[in-house]
mmCIF file of C-alpha atoms in Angstrom:
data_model
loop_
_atom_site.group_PDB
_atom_site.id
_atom_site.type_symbol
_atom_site.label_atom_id
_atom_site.label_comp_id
_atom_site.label_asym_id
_atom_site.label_seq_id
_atom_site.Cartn_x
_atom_site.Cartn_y
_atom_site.Cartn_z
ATOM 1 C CA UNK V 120 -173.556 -3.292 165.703
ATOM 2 C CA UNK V 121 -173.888 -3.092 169.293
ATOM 3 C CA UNK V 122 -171.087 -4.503 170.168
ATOM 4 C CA UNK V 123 -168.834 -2.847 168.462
ATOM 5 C CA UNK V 124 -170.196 0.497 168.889
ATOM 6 C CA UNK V 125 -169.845 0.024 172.539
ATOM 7 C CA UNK V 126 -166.701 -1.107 171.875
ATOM 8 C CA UNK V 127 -165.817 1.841 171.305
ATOM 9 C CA UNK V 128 -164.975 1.070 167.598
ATOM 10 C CA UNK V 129 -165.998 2.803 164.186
ATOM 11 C CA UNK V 130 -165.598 -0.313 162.005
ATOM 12 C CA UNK V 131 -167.609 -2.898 160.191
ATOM 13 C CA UNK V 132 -168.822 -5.100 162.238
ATOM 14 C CA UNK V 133 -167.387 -8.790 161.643
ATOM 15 C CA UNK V 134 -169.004 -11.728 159.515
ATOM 16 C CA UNK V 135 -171.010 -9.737 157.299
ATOM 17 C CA UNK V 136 -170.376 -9.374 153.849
ATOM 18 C CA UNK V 137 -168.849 -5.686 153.289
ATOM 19 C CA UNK V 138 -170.786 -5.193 150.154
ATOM 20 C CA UNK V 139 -173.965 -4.729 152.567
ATOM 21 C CA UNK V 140 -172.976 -2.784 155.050
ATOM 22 C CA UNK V 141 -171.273 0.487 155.943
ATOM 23 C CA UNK V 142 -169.756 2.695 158.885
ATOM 24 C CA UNK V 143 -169.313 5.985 159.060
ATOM 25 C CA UNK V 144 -167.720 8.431 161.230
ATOM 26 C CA UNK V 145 -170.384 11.369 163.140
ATOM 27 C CA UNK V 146 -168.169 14.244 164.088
ATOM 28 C CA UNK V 147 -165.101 13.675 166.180
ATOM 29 C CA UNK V 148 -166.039 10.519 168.252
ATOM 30 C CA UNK V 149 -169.637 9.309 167.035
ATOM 31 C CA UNK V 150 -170.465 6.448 164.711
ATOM 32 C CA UNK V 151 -173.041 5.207 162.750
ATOM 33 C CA UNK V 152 -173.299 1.569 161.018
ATOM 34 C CA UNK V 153 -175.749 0.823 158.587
ATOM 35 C CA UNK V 154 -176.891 -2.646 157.014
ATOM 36 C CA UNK V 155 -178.697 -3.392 153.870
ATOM 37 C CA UNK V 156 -181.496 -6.269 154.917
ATOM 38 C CA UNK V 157 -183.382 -6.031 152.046
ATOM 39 C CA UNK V 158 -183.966 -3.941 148.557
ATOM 40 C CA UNK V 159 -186.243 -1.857 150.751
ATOM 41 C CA UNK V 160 -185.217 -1.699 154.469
ATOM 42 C CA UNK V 161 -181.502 -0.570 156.285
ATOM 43 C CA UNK V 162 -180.853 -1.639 159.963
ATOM 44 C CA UNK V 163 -178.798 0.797 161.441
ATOM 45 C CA UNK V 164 -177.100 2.127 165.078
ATOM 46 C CA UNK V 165 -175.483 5.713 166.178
ATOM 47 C CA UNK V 166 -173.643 6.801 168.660
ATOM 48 C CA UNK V 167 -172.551 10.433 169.464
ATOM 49 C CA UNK V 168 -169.728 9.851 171.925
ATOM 50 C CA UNK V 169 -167.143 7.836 172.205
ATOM 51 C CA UNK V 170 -168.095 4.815 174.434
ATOM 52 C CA UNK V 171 -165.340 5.114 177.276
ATOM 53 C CA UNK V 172 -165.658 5.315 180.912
ATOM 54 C CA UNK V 173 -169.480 5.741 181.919
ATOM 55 C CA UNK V 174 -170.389 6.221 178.152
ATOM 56 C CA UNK V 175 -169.571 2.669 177.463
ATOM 57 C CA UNK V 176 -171.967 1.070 179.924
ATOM 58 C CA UNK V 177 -174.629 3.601 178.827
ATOM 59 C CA UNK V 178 -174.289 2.568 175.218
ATOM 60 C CA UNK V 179 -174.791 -1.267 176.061
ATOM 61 C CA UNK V 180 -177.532 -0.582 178.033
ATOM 62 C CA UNK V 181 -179.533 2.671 176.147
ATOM 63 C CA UNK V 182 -179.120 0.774 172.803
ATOM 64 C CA UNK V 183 -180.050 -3.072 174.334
ATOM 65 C CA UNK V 184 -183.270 -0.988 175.834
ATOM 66 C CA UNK V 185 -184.022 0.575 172.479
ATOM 67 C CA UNK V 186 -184.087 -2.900 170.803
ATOM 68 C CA UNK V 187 -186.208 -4.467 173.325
ATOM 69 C CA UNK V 188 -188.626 -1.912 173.725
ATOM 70 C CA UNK V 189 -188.600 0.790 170.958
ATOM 71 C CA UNK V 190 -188.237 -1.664 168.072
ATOM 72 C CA UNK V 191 -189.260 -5.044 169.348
ATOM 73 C CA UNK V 192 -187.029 -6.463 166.380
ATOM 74 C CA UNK V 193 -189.574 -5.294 164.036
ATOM 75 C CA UNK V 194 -188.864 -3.525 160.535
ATOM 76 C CA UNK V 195 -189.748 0.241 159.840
ATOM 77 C CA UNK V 196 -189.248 0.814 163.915
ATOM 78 C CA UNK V 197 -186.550 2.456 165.549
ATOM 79 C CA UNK V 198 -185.849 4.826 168.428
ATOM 80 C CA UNK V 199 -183.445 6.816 170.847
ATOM 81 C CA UNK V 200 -182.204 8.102 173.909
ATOM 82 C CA UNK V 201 -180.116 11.068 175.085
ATOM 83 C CA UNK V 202 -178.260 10.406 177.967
ATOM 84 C CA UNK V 203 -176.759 12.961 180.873
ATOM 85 C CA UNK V 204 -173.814 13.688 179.464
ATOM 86 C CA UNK V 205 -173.884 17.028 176.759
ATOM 87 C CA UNK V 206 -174.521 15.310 173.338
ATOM 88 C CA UNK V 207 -174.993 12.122 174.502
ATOM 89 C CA UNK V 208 -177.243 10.070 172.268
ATOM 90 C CA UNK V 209 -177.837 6.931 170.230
ATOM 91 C CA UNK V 210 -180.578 5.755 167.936
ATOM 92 C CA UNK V 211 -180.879 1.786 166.686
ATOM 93 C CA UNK V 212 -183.856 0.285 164.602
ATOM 94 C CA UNK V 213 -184.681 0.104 160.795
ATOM 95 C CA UNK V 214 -185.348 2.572 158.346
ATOM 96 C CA UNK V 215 -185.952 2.913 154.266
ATOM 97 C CA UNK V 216 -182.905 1.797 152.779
ATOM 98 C CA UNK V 217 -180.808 5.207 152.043
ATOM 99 C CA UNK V 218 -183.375 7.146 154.172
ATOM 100 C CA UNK V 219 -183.008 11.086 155.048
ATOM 101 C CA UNK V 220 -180.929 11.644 157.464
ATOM 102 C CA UNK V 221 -178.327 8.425 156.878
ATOM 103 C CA UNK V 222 -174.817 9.518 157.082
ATOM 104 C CA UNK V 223 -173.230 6.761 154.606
ATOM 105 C CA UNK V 224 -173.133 6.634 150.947
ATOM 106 C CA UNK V 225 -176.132 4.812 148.976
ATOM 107 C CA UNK V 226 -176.409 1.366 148.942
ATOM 108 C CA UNK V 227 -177.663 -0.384 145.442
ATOM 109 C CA UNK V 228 -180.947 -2.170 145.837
ATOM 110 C CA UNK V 229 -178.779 -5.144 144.783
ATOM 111 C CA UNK V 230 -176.258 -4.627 148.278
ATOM 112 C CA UNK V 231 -178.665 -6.478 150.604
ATOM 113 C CA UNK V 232 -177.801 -8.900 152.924
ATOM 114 C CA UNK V 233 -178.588 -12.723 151.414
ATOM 115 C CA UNK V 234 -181.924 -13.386 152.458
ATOM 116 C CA UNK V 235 -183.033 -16.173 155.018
ATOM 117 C CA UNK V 236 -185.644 -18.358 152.633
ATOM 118 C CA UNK V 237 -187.476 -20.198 155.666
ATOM 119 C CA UNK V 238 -189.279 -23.472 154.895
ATOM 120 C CA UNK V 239 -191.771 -21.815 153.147
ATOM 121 C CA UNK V 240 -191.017 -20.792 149.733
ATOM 122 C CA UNK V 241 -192.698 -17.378 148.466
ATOM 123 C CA UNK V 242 -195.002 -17.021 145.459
ATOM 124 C CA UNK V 243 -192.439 -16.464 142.397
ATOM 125 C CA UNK V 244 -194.971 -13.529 141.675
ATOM 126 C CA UNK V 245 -193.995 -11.622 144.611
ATOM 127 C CA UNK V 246 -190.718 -11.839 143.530
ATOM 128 C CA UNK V 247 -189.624 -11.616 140.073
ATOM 129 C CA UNK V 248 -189.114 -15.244 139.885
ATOM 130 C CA UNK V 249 -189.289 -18.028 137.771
ATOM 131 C CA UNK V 250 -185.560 -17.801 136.510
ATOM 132 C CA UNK V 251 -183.982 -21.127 137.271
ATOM 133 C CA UNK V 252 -187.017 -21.828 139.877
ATOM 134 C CA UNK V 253 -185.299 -18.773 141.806
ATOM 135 C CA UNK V 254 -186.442 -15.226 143.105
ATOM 136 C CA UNK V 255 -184.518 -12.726 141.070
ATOM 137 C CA UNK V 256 -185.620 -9.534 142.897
ATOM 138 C CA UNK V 257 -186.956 -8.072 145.922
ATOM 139 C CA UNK V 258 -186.360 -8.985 149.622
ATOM 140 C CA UNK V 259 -186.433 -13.073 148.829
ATOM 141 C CA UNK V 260 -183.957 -12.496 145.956
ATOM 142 C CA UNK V 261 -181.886 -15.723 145.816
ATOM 143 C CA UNK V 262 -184.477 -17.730 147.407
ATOM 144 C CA UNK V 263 -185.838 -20.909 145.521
ATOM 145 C CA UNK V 264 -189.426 -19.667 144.563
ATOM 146 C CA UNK V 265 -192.938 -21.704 145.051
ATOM 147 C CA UNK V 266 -193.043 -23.226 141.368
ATOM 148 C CA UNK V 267 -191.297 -23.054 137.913
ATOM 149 C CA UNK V 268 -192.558 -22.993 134.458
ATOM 150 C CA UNK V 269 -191.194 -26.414 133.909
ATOM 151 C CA UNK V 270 -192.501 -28.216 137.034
ATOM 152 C CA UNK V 271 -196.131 -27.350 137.135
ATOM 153 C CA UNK V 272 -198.818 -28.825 135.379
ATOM 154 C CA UNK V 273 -201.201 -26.939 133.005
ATOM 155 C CA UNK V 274 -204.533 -25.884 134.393
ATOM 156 C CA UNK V 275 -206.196 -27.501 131.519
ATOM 157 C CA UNK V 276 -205.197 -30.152 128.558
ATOM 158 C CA UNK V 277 -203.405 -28.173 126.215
ATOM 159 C CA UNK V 278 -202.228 -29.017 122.957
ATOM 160 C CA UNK V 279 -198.305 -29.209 121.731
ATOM 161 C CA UNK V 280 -197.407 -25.802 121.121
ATOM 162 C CA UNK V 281 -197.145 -24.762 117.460
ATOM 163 C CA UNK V 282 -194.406 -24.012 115.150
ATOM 164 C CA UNK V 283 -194.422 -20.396 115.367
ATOM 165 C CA UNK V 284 -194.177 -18.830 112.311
ATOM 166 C CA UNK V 285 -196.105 -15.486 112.721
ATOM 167 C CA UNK V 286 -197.884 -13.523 115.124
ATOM 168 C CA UNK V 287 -200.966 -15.795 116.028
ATOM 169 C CA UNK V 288 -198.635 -18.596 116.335
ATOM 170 C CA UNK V 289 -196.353 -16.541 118.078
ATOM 171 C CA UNK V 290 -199.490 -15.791 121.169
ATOM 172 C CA UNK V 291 -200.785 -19.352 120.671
ATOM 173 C CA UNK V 292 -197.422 -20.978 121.689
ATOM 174 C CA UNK V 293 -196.775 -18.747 124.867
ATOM 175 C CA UNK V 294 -200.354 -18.797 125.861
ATOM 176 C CA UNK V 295 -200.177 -22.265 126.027
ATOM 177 C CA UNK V 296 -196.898 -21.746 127.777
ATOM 178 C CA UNK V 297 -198.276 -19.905 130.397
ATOM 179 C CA UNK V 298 -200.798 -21.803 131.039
ATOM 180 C CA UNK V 299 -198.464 -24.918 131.930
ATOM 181 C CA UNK V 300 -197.342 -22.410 134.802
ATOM 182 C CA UNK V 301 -199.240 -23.089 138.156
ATOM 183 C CA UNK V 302 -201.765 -20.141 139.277
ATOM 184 C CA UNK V 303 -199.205 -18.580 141.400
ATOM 185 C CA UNK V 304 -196.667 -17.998 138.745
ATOM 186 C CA UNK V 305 -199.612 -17.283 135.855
ATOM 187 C CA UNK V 306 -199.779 -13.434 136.914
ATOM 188 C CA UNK V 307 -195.839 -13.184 136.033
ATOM 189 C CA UNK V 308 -196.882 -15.176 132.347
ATOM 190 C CA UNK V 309 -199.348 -12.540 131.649
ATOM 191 C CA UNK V 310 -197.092 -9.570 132.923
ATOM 192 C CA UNK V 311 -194.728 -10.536 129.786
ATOM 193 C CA UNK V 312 -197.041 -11.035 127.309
ATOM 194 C CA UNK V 313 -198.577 -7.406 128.408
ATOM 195 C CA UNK V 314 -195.174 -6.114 128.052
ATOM 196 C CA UNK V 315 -194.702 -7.266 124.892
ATOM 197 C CA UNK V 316 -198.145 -5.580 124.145
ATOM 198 C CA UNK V 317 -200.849 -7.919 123.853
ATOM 199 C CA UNK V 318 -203.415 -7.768 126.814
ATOM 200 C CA UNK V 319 -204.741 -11.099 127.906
ATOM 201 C CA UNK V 320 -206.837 -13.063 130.671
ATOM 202 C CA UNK V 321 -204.593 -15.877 131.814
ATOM 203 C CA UNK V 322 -207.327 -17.144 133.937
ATOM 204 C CA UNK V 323 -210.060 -17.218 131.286
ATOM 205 C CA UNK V 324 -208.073 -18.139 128.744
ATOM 206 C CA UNK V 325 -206.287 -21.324 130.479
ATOM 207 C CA UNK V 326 -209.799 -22.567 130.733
ATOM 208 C CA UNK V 327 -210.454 -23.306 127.363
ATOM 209 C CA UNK V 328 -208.160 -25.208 124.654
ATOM 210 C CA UNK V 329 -205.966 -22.896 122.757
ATOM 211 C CA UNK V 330 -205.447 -23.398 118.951
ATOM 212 C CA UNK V 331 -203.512 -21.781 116.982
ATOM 213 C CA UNK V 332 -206.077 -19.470 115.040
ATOM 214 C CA UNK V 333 -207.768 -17.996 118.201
ATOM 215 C CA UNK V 334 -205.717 -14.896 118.425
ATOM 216 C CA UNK V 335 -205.607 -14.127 115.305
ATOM 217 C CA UNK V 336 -207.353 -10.741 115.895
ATOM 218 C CA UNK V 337 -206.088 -8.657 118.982
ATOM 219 C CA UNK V 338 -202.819 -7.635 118.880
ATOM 220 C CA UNK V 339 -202.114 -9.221 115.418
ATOM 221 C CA UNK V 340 -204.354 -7.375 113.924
ATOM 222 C CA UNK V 341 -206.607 -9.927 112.149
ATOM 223 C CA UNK V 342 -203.715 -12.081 110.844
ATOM 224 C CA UNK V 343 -204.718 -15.844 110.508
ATOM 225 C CA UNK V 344 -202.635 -18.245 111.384
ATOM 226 C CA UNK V 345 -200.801 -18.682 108.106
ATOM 227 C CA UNK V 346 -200.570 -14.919 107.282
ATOM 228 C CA UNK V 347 -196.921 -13.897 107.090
ATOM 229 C CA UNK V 348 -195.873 -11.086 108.900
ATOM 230 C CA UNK V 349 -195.300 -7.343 107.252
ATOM 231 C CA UNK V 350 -192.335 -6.122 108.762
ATOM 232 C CA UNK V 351 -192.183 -3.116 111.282
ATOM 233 C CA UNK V 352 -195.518 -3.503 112.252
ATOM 234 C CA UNK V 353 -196.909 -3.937 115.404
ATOM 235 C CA UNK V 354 -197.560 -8.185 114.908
ATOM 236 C CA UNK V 355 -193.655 -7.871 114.058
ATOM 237 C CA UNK V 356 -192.509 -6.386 117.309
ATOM 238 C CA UNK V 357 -194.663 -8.562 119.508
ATOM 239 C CA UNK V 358 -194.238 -11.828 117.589
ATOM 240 C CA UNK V 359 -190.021 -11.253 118.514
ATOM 241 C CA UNK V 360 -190.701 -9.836 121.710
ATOM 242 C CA UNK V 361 -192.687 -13.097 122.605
ATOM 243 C CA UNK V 362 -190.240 -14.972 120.829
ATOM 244 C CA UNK V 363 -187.247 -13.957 123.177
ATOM 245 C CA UNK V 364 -189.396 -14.038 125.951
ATOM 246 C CA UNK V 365 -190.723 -17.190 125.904
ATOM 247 C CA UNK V 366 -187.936 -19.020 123.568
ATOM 248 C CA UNK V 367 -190.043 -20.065 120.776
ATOM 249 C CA UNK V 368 -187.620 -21.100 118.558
ATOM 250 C CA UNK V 369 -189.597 -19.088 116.029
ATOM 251 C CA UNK V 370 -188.949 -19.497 112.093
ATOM 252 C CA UNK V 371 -190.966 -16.616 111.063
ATOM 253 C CA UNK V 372 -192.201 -15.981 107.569
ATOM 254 C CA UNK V 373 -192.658 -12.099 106.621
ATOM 255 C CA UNK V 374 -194.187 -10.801 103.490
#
């Protein structure tokens, strides 16, 4: 951004992908260029003037200072300086992605820049992941996440899973699904079978051996394990919601 700012250029900036960045003309002669880093954060530069004669030197050097000293290359920092000329100014650091005050049109939280994954992979939890062993959102999106549900082994000796044929099959078989996911992943598990309406305790739960007739009550509503299930009631909706969620091949039987 520097560089071509002081430069004396209005244009994206080369080697970055163009779907994560933008530039946009302030006034007659000024600039600002904006990047997408993550779902959350924009880096971004401005400059007033045009950067020729003594104005190009002093953008080099005000927006090299304000990097090294204002920001220290952290996120959520940034800062500015006016120089001696009459509107002289420029302004470099990070901000919230889209924030007040940007001149360029809204990025999507999907229009960040590919994320560096390091060594160290982060928790799938913190990310959305556990599709294809990969973060699916947030700022690691892309990155190959800490565990999948098909590569850790289960807290405790679980049985086969079930045929599913009704509700308390249904929670039996992606209980004991979830519990084949490793503690960092677990939260996720329990996050989908909330959301398909059915409150749980992963932790507790994965401690014990699950059969088929133990959740029965709950969410099922006191259905055994060989009831069939009345359609449009709530053991119907979470039964198929679990059932896409979790792939259960289901073959349910309904009254």
């Amino acid at each position: 951004m520097r560089e071509t700012l002081c430069n004396n250029k209005c244009e994206n900036p080369p080697d970055i992908s163009t779907r994560s960045i933008k530039t946009t003309k302030k006034g007659d002669n000024g600039c600002e260029i904006a990047i997408a880093m993550s779902s959350q954060v924009e880096a971004f530069a401005v400059r007033d003037l045009a950067a020729e004669g003594d104005q190009q030197q002093h953008c080099w050097d005000s927006l090299a200072n304000i990097a090294e000293t204002c920001t220290n290359f952290n996120p959520n920092t940034n800062g500015w300086i006016t120089g001696l000329a009459a509107y002289e100014f420029y302004q470099l650091g990070f901000r919230a992605l889209n924030a007040q005050g940007s001149l360029h049109s809204a990025f999507s939280g999907d229009d960040a820049l590919p994320q560096w994954c390091g060594d160290s992979k982060p928790s799938c939890d913190s990310c959305s992941g556990g599709s294809g062993n990969k973060c699916t959102t947030g700022d690691f999106s892309g990155c190959d996440c800490s565990s999948s549900s098909q590569s850790q082994p289960s807290q405790s000796s679980q049985p086969d899973k079930p045929p599913v044929t009704n509700c308390a099959t249904a929670m039996a078989a992606s209980l004991i699904t979830c519990c084949g996911w490793s503690p960092d992943t677990q939260a996720t598990c329990q996050n989908i079978i909330q959301g398909c309406g059915a409150l749980v305790d992963l932790q507790s739960i994965c401690q014990t051996t699950i059969n088929k007739n133990q959740f029965a009550g709950g969410a099922c509503l006191g259905t055994t394990a060989d009831d069939p299930i009345v359609r449009g009631t709530p053991p119907d909706d979470l039964s198929n919601c679990l059932n896409q969620k979790f792939n259960l091949n289901a073959n349910f039987k309904y009254a």
